[in-house]
């Protein structure tokens, strides 16, 4: 027995006649009403026994099954709550995607810091698990996007000395009731309870653990009941499967997960889960791709589906071998089975991935090169490859829109626009990346080694090149490629796969700071006030000679949320010290000063009023600008970062394309409309869950605040959780001027702007630059654009004329250069010549010589020693090798393709000597 064996001995099991058995195949222990059962029944210990034999009395669609589940738990005292977004980083900073319903309540609720939105509660939470991406379509049961139906109860031990330390008290219910609810749910749907199996499988994750039961019915895992009740402890009494020891927690949580898709599949008994949950999409895709099966072929596929539980990339050692075993069992050749099944697997994956994209893009994720944006891009590109591979000619945006419509998203036009934009970017990326693949293929072909997995991942990561594309190009060059079955899971893992961990900021001065009380924050009571009185609680001497001062209360705003700290002074009767920095650590505010005001002293604080006002204007303007940007660009726009300043500020927003000048003008116009309306800027401190229910997770544009109550700032129609200081009315901002927009990374646009007197100054600076340009050009200011365009056009034409003259000169030299040496190499005339010109002219003359069918070896002493070598097609001389040899003689290097290369070195004195050796070098390379 495991250390947790006694945790599974429930009164309910005994009362209902369950017996505990050990699976003869895998050795796991399980509970069953069937005394004769010898195996747990979960594949590979058993097979699907519900295909063509549905496990419930009626067939259900996804929508019907979801409602049946939620209604059942509502009728049993649970409150139904709305699902959270699939982008978990909207309310958490430790993960990217929502992978389970419990993610909605971590870490604040599960730790007891804040109460749950209801207790007990039930929810059907959309989730995305990137680690399942390679299994989708192959196993018949895996989906990357799924809904985890769940019921949760949050409990705290009743024997605690201080029960008020947690946001909930006492026990709602625990293991007995949870298993009984599960049994009764199955019974309500007409399941045969004698076929129900509960497998013991302790759960471990993120420093927590607890006993858990996997619920198996007719070969399918339909639910997992986790009893989160332990925390990692080196001295704990329980040692679990991860090798760590655990001890009981003060709080304990019922964490259940019922897979909506699996339950729907069980009710229909279709060959795979995909026919049950994507019937319309699969019919459309099969028809579009021209996939038609004869009755015999359909029967083969159907029989194979019953055994597909063995096709798990995470568990099967060799997927091809597992497929061979299935083929042998149903009596067909492996190749024939693959020919029939693989197109269908791609169809299934397309349907699933399209729903995944609908969830991601519908919840406002913008494709990019980092975080959730990277994961969305990865899914999109894989889907596009599958669409092309199986021969579906419908646009990808149409396929995603079909799922977005089904899921009820209102931003479908934006979703389609994002998909179209990404598909075009993907085409451009493939064009650029193909050259790198050919280079790598040649390199590994010469070594006689396969292109390794790390190179494949890098090609995908940097250039979007799918592994099967690499295989095709590599085969042309004679290089092998070994693609792991879990390739896309490896790529996702490289980018967190749904995890996002940030380093914790250290707290200075250790226990000395921790022992101090939290600082009373006066700046929230009156943000316009800049004077206050306080007592010095502690002074710490810094290594740089300054001092960190802690007060009992302060009007100084500490750095946070992209807002710089206040500056000012602290004065006693005897001295005044300058405050140059302010930071907050776990509620204690530390003021960095240039001198020691004295512990226990009574001080008068004076905040730099001009700096405070400018920061307040810019912070309020930040809220106004992002609000205006969402109105102009779309509701998907979210803050990716911000930095407020006194002269200007910037806000980074997630958006899938550049912002046009017209859009900038519209954003600026709307922002100043808000300023002119002179509306009130107000703050409130509501309950976190009430705020989330009313305003959604767009509250957390500037970060995720802790605590049961959160501070909300209302500016016009915009509401954000924010800890910064703000003006009293929008009119106090004065004016907003957008100074610049730029793409700082893929999927992120930076908007730089100025507010108040800084906006006026920025406008005047721009006018000054315009007038200076007008003076230089000797025209009126309004004529500057037209004049600059004319000058630029003339400049470009002059450059083109120069290039034409260089080419004409090169052709003249090529045809009659008196100082050129000629040599016969591989039955071809080689022209070796020194021309002290720039590389453009050397390249032009080399091309002119190649057009005449000659080999060109040209050198220049204009900058050290430079060489250009060009070789006509079908001449067996490698230009890259020739350049490498010549450049080496002048102390440098170079190379390139066989037909054209360039290089050089610093030793210009050896240029002529190297050119004299060129005929011999050419012949050596030709004869190699």
mmCIF file of C-alpha atoms in Angstrom, residues 88-370:
data_model
loop_
_atom_site.group_PDB
_atom_site.id
_atom_site.type_symbol
_atom_site.label_atom_id
_atom_site.label_comp_id
_atom_site.label_asym_id
_atom_site.label_seq_id
_atom_site.Cartn_x
_atom_site.Cartn_y
_atom_site.Cartn_z
ATOM 1 C CA UNK A 88 -4.724 32.748 -17.453
ATOM 2 C CA UNK A 89 -2.092 35.499 -17.432
ATOM 3 C CA UNK A 90 -4.991 37.958 -17.448
ATOM 4 C CA UNK A 91 -5.400 37.328 -13.687
ATOM 5 C CA UNK A 92 -2.212 35.393 -12.782
ATOM 6 C CA UNK A 93 1.468 36.133 -13.348
ATOM 7 C CA UNK A 94 2.765 32.556 -12.966
ATOM 8 C CA UNK A 95 1.064 30.838 -15.923
ATOM 9 C CA UNK A 96 0.120 31.672 -19.513
ATOM 10 C CA UNK A 97 -2.891 29.508 -20.396
ATOM 11 C CA UNK A 98 -5.751 28.087 -18.360
ATOM 12 C CA UNK A 99 -5.150 24.338 -18.135
ATOM 13 C CA UNK A 100 -7.694 23.372 -15.460
ATOM 14 C CA UNK A 101 -10.641 24.898 -13.634
ATOM 15 C CA UNK A 102 -8.612 25.185 -10.420
ATOM 16 C CA UNK A 103 -6.414 27.747 -12.252
ATOM 17 C CA UNK A 104 -9.315 30.186 -11.778
ATOM 18 C CA UNK A 105 -8.720 30.149 -8.021
ATOM 19 C CA UNK A 106 -4.957 29.938 -7.724
ATOM 20 C CA UNK A 107 -3.091 31.151 -5.849
ATOM 21 C CA UNK A 108 -5.213 33.628 -3.874
ATOM 22 C CA UNK A 109 -8.261 31.470 -3.151
ATOM 23 C CA UNK A 110 -6.605 28.082 -2.701
ATOM 24 C CA UNK A 111 -4.137 29.619 -0.224
ATOM 25 C CA UNK A 112 -6.947 31.225 1.738
ATOM 26 C CA UNK A 113 -5.876 34.826 1.053
ATOM 27 C CA UNK A 114 -9.200 35.689 -0.597
ATOM 28 C CA UNK A 115 -12.594 33.968 -0.566
ATOM 29 C CA UNK A 116 -13.890 32.149 -3.664
ATOM 30 C CA UNK A 117 -16.658 33.762 -5.725
ATOM 31 C CA UNK A 118 -18.988 31.098 -4.263
ATOM 32 C CA UNK A 119 -18.546 28.096 -1.980
ATOM 33 C CA UNK A 120 -19.308 25.476 -3.151
ATOM 34 C CA UNK A 121 -19.389 26.352 -6.837
ATOM 35 C CA UNK A 122 -19.658 24.740 -10.251
ATOM 36 C CA UNK A 123 -18.165 25.902 -13.557
ATOM 37 C CA UNK A 124 -17.452 24.686 -17.081
ATOM 38 C CA UNK A 125 -14.029 26.172 -17.795
ATOM 39 C CA UNK A 126 -12.502 26.315 -21.312
ATOM 40 C CA UNK A 127 -8.898 25.103 -21.144
ATOM 41 C CA UNK A 128 -5.948 24.684 -23.489
ATOM 42 C CA UNK A 129 -3.176 22.150 -22.915
ATOM 43 C CA UNK A 130 -0.323 22.619 -25.353
ATOM 44 C CA UNK A 131 1.356 19.425 -24.169
ATOM 45 C CA UNK A 132 -1.430 17.445 -25.868
ATOM 46 C CA UNK A 133 -0.883 19.017 -29.296
ATOM 47 C CA UNK A 134 0.918 16.014 -30.833
ATOM 48 C CA UNK A 135 -1.731 13.602 -29.558
ATOM 49 C CA UNK A 136 -4.633 15.447 -31.185
ATOM 50 C CA UNK A 137 -6.178 13.389 -33.964
ATOM 51 C CA UNK A 138 -3.899 10.400 -33.314
ATOM 52 C CA UNK A 139 -5.404 8.890 -30.168
ATOM 53 C CA UNK A 140 -9.054 9.467 -30.965
ATOM 54 C CA UNK A 141 -9.606 11.079 -27.554
ATOM 55 C CA UNK A 142 -7.157 13.983 -27.086
ATOM 56 C CA UNK A 143 -8.170 17.571 -27.713
ATOM 57 C CA UNK A 144 -5.950 20.564 -27.149
ATOM 58 C CA UNK A 145 -8.949 22.784 -26.429
ATOM 59 C CA UNK A 146 -11.457 21.354 -23.988
ATOM 60 C CA UNK A 147 -13.911 22.338 -21.283
ATOM 61 C CA UNK A 148 -13.272 21.123 -17.764
ATOM 62 C CA UNK A 149 -16.610 20.862 -16.020
ATOM 63 C CA UNK A 150 -15.998 21.009 -12.301
ATOM 64 C CA UNK A 151 -17.348 21.479 -8.825
ATOM 65 C CA UNK A 152 -15.169 22.931 -6.080
ATOM 66 C CA UNK A 153 -15.400 23.297 -2.322
ATOM 67 C CA UNK A 154 -12.921 25.345 -0.261
ATOM 68 C CA UNK A 155 -12.370 24.195 3.316
ATOM 69 C CA UNK A 156 -10.246 25.233 6.300
ATOM 70 C CA UNK A 157 -9.424 23.106 9.322
ATOM 71 C CA UNK A 158 -11.803 23.713 12.185
ATOM 72 C CA UNK A 159 -9.179 23.266 14.925
ATOM 73 C CA UNK A 160 -7.093 26.300 13.953
ATOM 74 C CA UNK A 161 -6.015 28.660 16.739
ATOM 75 C CA UNK A 162 -6.669 31.643 14.476
ATOM 76 C CA UNK A 163 -9.385 30.711 11.939
ATOM 77 C CA UNK A 164 -9.698 34.372 10.843
ATOM 78 C CA UNK A 165 -6.285 34.185 9.174
ATOM 79 C CA UNK A 166 -8.024 32.587 6.182
ATOM 80 C CA UNK A 167 -10.786 34.039 4.014
ATOM 81 C CA UNK A 168 -13.055 31.028 4.573
ATOM 82 C CA UNK A 169 -13.683 28.831 7.621
ATOM 83 C CA UNK A 170 -14.835 25.296 8.320
ATOM 84 C CA UNK A 171 -15.637 22.396 6.033
ATOM 85 C CA UNK A 172 -18.170 22.572 3.217
ATOM 86 C CA UNK A 173 -17.675 18.939 2.139
ATOM 87 C CA UNK A 174 -14.819 16.564 1.425
ATOM 88 C CA UNK A 175 -14.066 13.141 -0.037
ATOM 89 C CA UNK A 176 -17.207 11.223 0.907
ATOM 90 C CA UNK A 177 -19.594 13.746 -0.607
ATOM 91 C CA UNK A 178 -17.403 14.273 -3.691
ATOM 92 C CA UNK A 179 -17.436 10.580 -4.628
ATOM 93 C CA UNK A 180 -21.158 10.384 -3.914
ATOM 94 C CA UNK A 181 -21.835 13.372 -6.192
ATOM 95 C CA UNK A 182 -19.860 11.636 -8.938
ATOM 96 C CA UNK A 183 -21.816 8.408 -8.538
ATOM 97 C CA UNK A 184 -25.149 10.220 -8.531
ATOM 98 C CA UNK A 185 -24.255 12.222 -11.644
ATOM 99 C CA UNK A 186 -23.505 9.015 -13.551
ATOM 100 C CA UNK A 187 -26.714 7.498 -12.244
ATOM 101 C CA UNK A 188 -28.755 10.549 -13.333
ATOM 102 C CA UNK A 189 -27.560 9.973 -16.907
ATOM 103 C CA UNK A 190 -28.417 6.297 -16.891
ATOM 104 C CA UNK A 191 -24.915 4.847 -16.469
ATOM 105 C CA UNK A 192 -24.377 1.267 -15.309
ATOM 106 C CA UNK A 193 -22.728 1.898 -11.925
ATOM 107 C CA UNK A 194 -21.288 -1.640 -11.831
ATOM 108 C CA UNK A 195 -18.972 -0.592 -14.677
ATOM 109 C CA UNK A 196 -17.703 2.468 -12.793
ATOM 110 C CA UNK A 197 -14.070 2.290 -11.567
ATOM 111 C CA UNK A 198 -12.224 4.664 -9.223
ATOM 112 C CA UNK A 199 -8.431 4.360 -9.626
ATOM 113 C CA UNK A 200 -6.157 5.555 -6.808
ATOM 114 C CA UNK A 201 -3.684 8.055 -8.265
ATOM 115 C CA UNK A 202 -2.151 10.602 -5.834
ATOM 116 C CA UNK A 203 -1.911 14.095 -7.311
ATOM 117 C CA UNK A 204 1.234 16.237 -7.040
ATOM 118 C CA UNK A 205 1.809 19.703 -8.478
ATOM 119 C CA UNK A 206 3.289 23.113 -7.696
ATOM 120 C CA UNK A 207 4.323 22.239 -4.137
ATOM 121 C CA UNK A 208 0.888 20.837 -3.248
ATOM 122 C CA UNK A 209 -0.468 17.307 -3.264
ATOM 123 C CA UNK A 210 -3.301 15.080 -2.139
ATOM 124 C CA UNK A 211 -5.109 11.837 -2.794
ATOM 125 C CA UNK A 212 -6.967 11.640 -6.110
ATOM 126 C CA UNK A 213 -9.291 9.263 -7.926
ATOM 127 C CA UNK A 214 -9.440 8.749 -11.686
ATOM 128 C CA UNK A 215 -12.959 7.842 -12.747
ATOM 129 C CA UNK A 216 -13.068 5.208 -15.534
ATOM 130 C CA UNK A 217 -16.225 4.122 -17.315
ATOM 131 C CA UNK A 218 -16.233 1.645 -20.198
ATOM 132 C CA UNK A 219 -12.544 2.225 -20.847
ATOM 133 C CA UNK A 220 -12.622 6.040 -20.871
ATOM 134 C CA UNK A 221 -11.358 8.359 -18.153
ATOM 135 C CA UNK A 222 -14.254 10.758 -17.620
ATOM 136 C CA UNK A 223 -13.274 12.564 -14.425
ATOM 137 C CA UNK A 224 -10.542 13.125 -11.868
ATOM 138 C CA UNK A 225 -11.353 13.875 -8.250
ATOM 139 C CA UNK A 226 -8.438 15.624 -6.550
ATOM 140 C CA UNK A 227 -8.382 16.308 -2.821
ATOM 141 C CA UNK A 228 -5.763 19.047 -2.506
ATOM 142 C CA UNK A 229 -4.786 18.878 1.152
ATOM 143 C CA UNK A 230 -0.999 18.728 1.488
ATOM 144 C CA UNK A 231 2.043 20.946 1.059
ATOM 145 C CA UNK A 232 5.663 20.030 0.489
ATOM 146 C CA UNK A 233 7.532 19.556 3.769
ATOM 147 C CA UNK A 234 10.940 17.852 4.217
ATOM 148 C CA UNK A 235 9.689 16.461 7.540
ATOM 149 C CA UNK A 236 6.233 15.508 6.249
ATOM 150 C CA UNK A 237 4.717 12.133 7.047
ATOM 151 C CA UNK A 238 3.738 11.311 3.432
ATOM 152 C CA UNK A 239 6.234 10.451 0.702
ATOM 153 C CA UNK A 240 4.611 10.651 -2.734
ATOM 154 C CA UNK A 241 5.458 9.619 -6.289
ATOM 155 C CA UNK A 242 7.645 12.669 -6.983
ATOM 156 C CA UNK A 243 10.020 11.571 -4.195
ATOM 157 C CA UNK A 244 9.166 14.512 -1.920
ATOM 158 C CA UNK A 245 7.547 14.449 1.487
ATOM 159 C CA UNK A 246 4.305 16.246 2.309
ATOM 160 C CA UNK A 247 2.289 17.248 5.359
ATOM 161 C CA UNK A 248 -1.345 18.392 5.756
ATOM 162 C CA UNK A 249 -2.297 22.025 5.029
ATOM 163 C CA UNK A 250 -4.606 24.286 7.019
ATOM 164 C CA UNK A 251 -6.804 24.692 3.941
ATOM 165 C CA UNK A 252 -8.030 21.816 1.792
ATOM 166 C CA UNK A 253 -9.787 21.999 -1.537
ATOM 167 C CA UNK A 254 -12.063 19.749 -3.555
ATOM 168 C CA UNK A 255 -10.620 20.032 -7.074
ATOM 169 C CA UNK A 256 -12.593 18.014 -9.607
ATOM 170 C CA UNK A 257 -12.402 17.844 -13.378
ATOM 171 C CA UNK A 258 -15.014 16.299 -15.669
ATOM 172 C CA UNK A 259 -14.077 16.433 -19.356
ATOM 173 C CA UNK A 260 -17.077 17.814 -21.256
ATOM 174 C CA UNK A 261 -15.871 16.381 -24.558
ATOM 175 C CA UNK A 262 -15.380 12.866 -23.139
ATOM 176 C CA UNK A 263 -18.820 12.884 -21.505
ATOM 177 C CA UNK A 264 -20.413 13.970 -24.785
ATOM 178 C CA UNK A 265 -18.479 11.244 -26.633
ATOM 179 C CA UNK A 266 -19.606 8.645 -24.087
ATOM 180 C CA UNK A 267 -23.221 9.627 -24.695
ATOM 181 C CA UNK A 268 -22.920 9.176 -28.482
ATOM 182 C CA UNK A 269 -20.523 6.233 -28.813
ATOM 183 C CA UNK A 270 -18.948 7.571 -32.019
ATOM 184 C CA UNK A 271 -15.671 6.161 -33.362
ATOM 185 C CA UNK A 272 -13.656 9.104 -31.992
ATOM 186 C CA UNK A 273 -14.342 12.052 -29.750
ATOM 187 C CA UNK A 274 -14.024 14.360 -32.762
ATOM 188 C CA UNK A 275 -17.168 13.112 -34.520
ATOM 189 C CA UNK A 276 -19.081 13.736 -31.303
ATOM 190 C CA UNK A 277 -17.917 17.296 -30.684
ATOM 191 C CA UNK A 278 -17.075 18.630 -34.176
ATOM 192 C CA UNK A 279 -19.620 16.865 -36.426
ATOM 193 C CA UNK A 280 -20.333 19.809 -38.727
ATOM 194 C CA UNK A 281 -16.696 20.878 -39.032
ATOM 195 C CA UNK A 282 -15.505 17.351 -39.817
ATOM 196 C CA UNK A 283 -18.195 16.807 -42.457
ATOM 197 C CA UNK A 284 -17.249 20.131 -44.052
ATOM 198 C CA UNK A 285 -13.508 19.387 -44.005
ATOM 199 C CA UNK A 286 -13.855 15.844 -45.366
ATOM 200 C CA UNK A 287 -16.094 17.039 -48.183
ATOM 201 C CA UNK A 288 -13.793 19.964 -48.988
ATOM 202 C CA UNK A 289 -10.696 17.743 -49.028
ATOM 203 C CA UNK A 290 -12.455 15.066 -51.100
ATOM 204 C CA UNK A 291 -12.050 12.305 -48.488
ATOM 205 C CA UNK A 292 -14.490 9.489 -49.200
ATOM 206 C CA UNK A 293 -14.278 5.959 -47.794
ATOM 207 C CA UNK A 294 -15.891 2.800 -49.087
ATOM 208 C CA UNK A 295 -17.949 0.771 -46.638
ATOM 209 C CA UNK A 296 -15.017 -1.613 -46.202
ATOM 210 C CA UNK A 297 -12.558 1.232 -45.586
ATOM 211 C CA UNK A 298 -14.931 2.897 -43.144
ATOM 212 C CA UNK A 299 -15.193 -0.378 -41.210
ATOM 213 C CA UNK A 300 -11.402 -0.663 -40.981
ATOM 214 C CA UNK A 301 -11.148 2.883 -39.625
ATOM 215 C CA UNK A 302 -13.975 2.210 -37.200
ATOM 216 C CA UNK A 303 -12.353 -0.926 -35.782
ATOM 217 C CA UNK A 304 -8.991 0.823 -35.453
ATOM 218 C CA UNK A 305 -10.648 3.636 -33.496
ATOM 219 C CA UNK A 306 -11.681 1.198 -30.777
ATOM 220 C CA UNK A 307 -8.012 0.383 -30.190
ATOM 221 C CA UNK A 308 -6.719 3.958 -30.505
ATOM 222 C CA UNK A 309 -6.346 4.245 -26.747
ATOM 223 C CA UNK A 310 -2.939 2.630 -27.219
ATOM 224 C CA UNK A 311 -1.854 5.523 -29.472
ATOM 225 C CA UNK A 312 -0.621 7.924 -26.812
ATOM 226 C CA UNK A 313 2.558 9.766 -27.769
ATOM 227 C CA UNK A 314 3.317 10.380 -24.089
ATOM 228 C CA UNK A 315 3.177 6.662 -23.236
ATOM 229 C CA UNK A 316 3.671 4.583 -26.395
ATOM 230 C CA UNK A 317 7.396 4.019 -26.936
ATOM 231 C CA UNK A 318 6.966 3.982 -30.699
ATOM 232 C CA UNK A 319 3.821 5.329 -32.321
ATOM 233 C CA UNK A 320 4.503 3.522 -35.604
ATOM 234 C CA UNK A 321 4.919 0.226 -33.751
ATOM 235 C CA UNK A 322 1.694 0.817 -31.839
ATOM 236 C CA UNK A 323 -0.118 1.489 -35.113
ATOM 237 C CA UNK A 324 1.382 -1.721 -36.532
ATOM 238 C CA UNK A 325 -0.012 -3.659 -33.594
ATOM 239 C CA UNK A 326 -3.474 -2.214 -34.235
ATOM 240 C CA UNK A 327 -3.240 -3.088 -37.931
ATOM 241 C CA UNK A 328 -2.268 -6.666 -37.083
ATOM 242 C CA UNK A 329 -5.113 -7.013 -34.620
ATOM 243 C CA UNK A 330 -7.767 -5.962 -37.149
ATOM 244 C CA UNK A 331 -6.090 -7.924 -39.966
ATOM 245 C CA UNK A 332 -4.887 -5.254 -42.418
ATOM 246 C CA UNK A 333 -1.505 -4.108 -43.670
ATOM 247 C CA UNK A 334 0.042 -1.278 -41.661
ATOM 248 C CA UNK A 335 0.565 0.852 -44.795
ATOM 249 C CA UNK A 336 -3.066 0.504 -45.775
ATOM 250 C CA UNK A 337 -4.225 1.476 -42.294
ATOM 251 C CA UNK A 338 -1.943 4.515 -42.340
ATOM 252 C CA UNK A 339 -3.174 5.578 -45.791
ATOM 253 C CA UNK A 340 -6.748 5.502 -44.513
ATOM 254 C CA UNK A 341 -6.231 7.008 -41.081
ATOM 255 C CA UNK A 342 -3.621 9.728 -41.527
ATOM 256 C CA UNK A 343 -5.788 12.086 -43.646
ATOM 257 C CA UNK A 344 -8.579 11.690 -41.100
ATOM 258 C CA UNK A 345 -6.169 12.427 -38.255
ATOM 259 C CA UNK A 346 -5.250 15.681 -39.984
ATOM 260 C CA UNK A 347 -8.930 16.557 -40.423
ATOM 261 C CA UNK A 348 -9.557 15.900 -36.732
ATOM 262 C CA UNK A 349 -6.570 18.043 -35.743
ATOM 263 C CA UNK A 350 -7.703 20.923 -37.987
ATOM 264 C CA UNK A 351 -11.130 20.958 -36.334
ATOM 265 C CA UNK A 352 -9.601 20.911 -32.855
ATOM 266 C CA UNK A 353 -6.939 23.511 -33.634
ATOM 267 C CA UNK A 354 -9.529 25.821 -35.192
ATOM 268 C CA UNK A 355 -11.494 25.743 -31.925
ATOM 269 C CA UNK A 356 -8.272 26.336 -29.970
ATOM 270 C CA UNK A 357 -7.561 29.409 -32.115
ATOM 271 C CA UNK A 358 -11.126 30.643 -31.686
ATOM 272 C CA UNK A 359 -10.710 30.456 -27.910
ATOM 273 C CA UNK A 360 -7.307 32.162 -27.993
ATOM 274 C CA UNK A 361 -8.111 34.951 -30.430
ATOM 275 C CA UNK A 362 -11.638 35.359 -29.106
ATOM 276 C CA UNK A 363 -10.225 35.966 -25.624
ATOM 277 C CA UNK A 364 -7.922 38.657 -26.997
ATOM 278 C CA UNK A 365 -4.602 36.838 -27.432
ATOM 279 C CA UNK A 366 -2.604 38.508 -30.217
ATOM 280 C CA UNK A 367 -0.070 36.287 -32.070
ATOM 281 C CA UNK A 368 3.535 37.314 -31.429
ATOM 282 C CA UNK A 369 6.960 35.886 -30.636
ATOM 283 C CA UNK A 370 6.509 35.643 -26.863
#
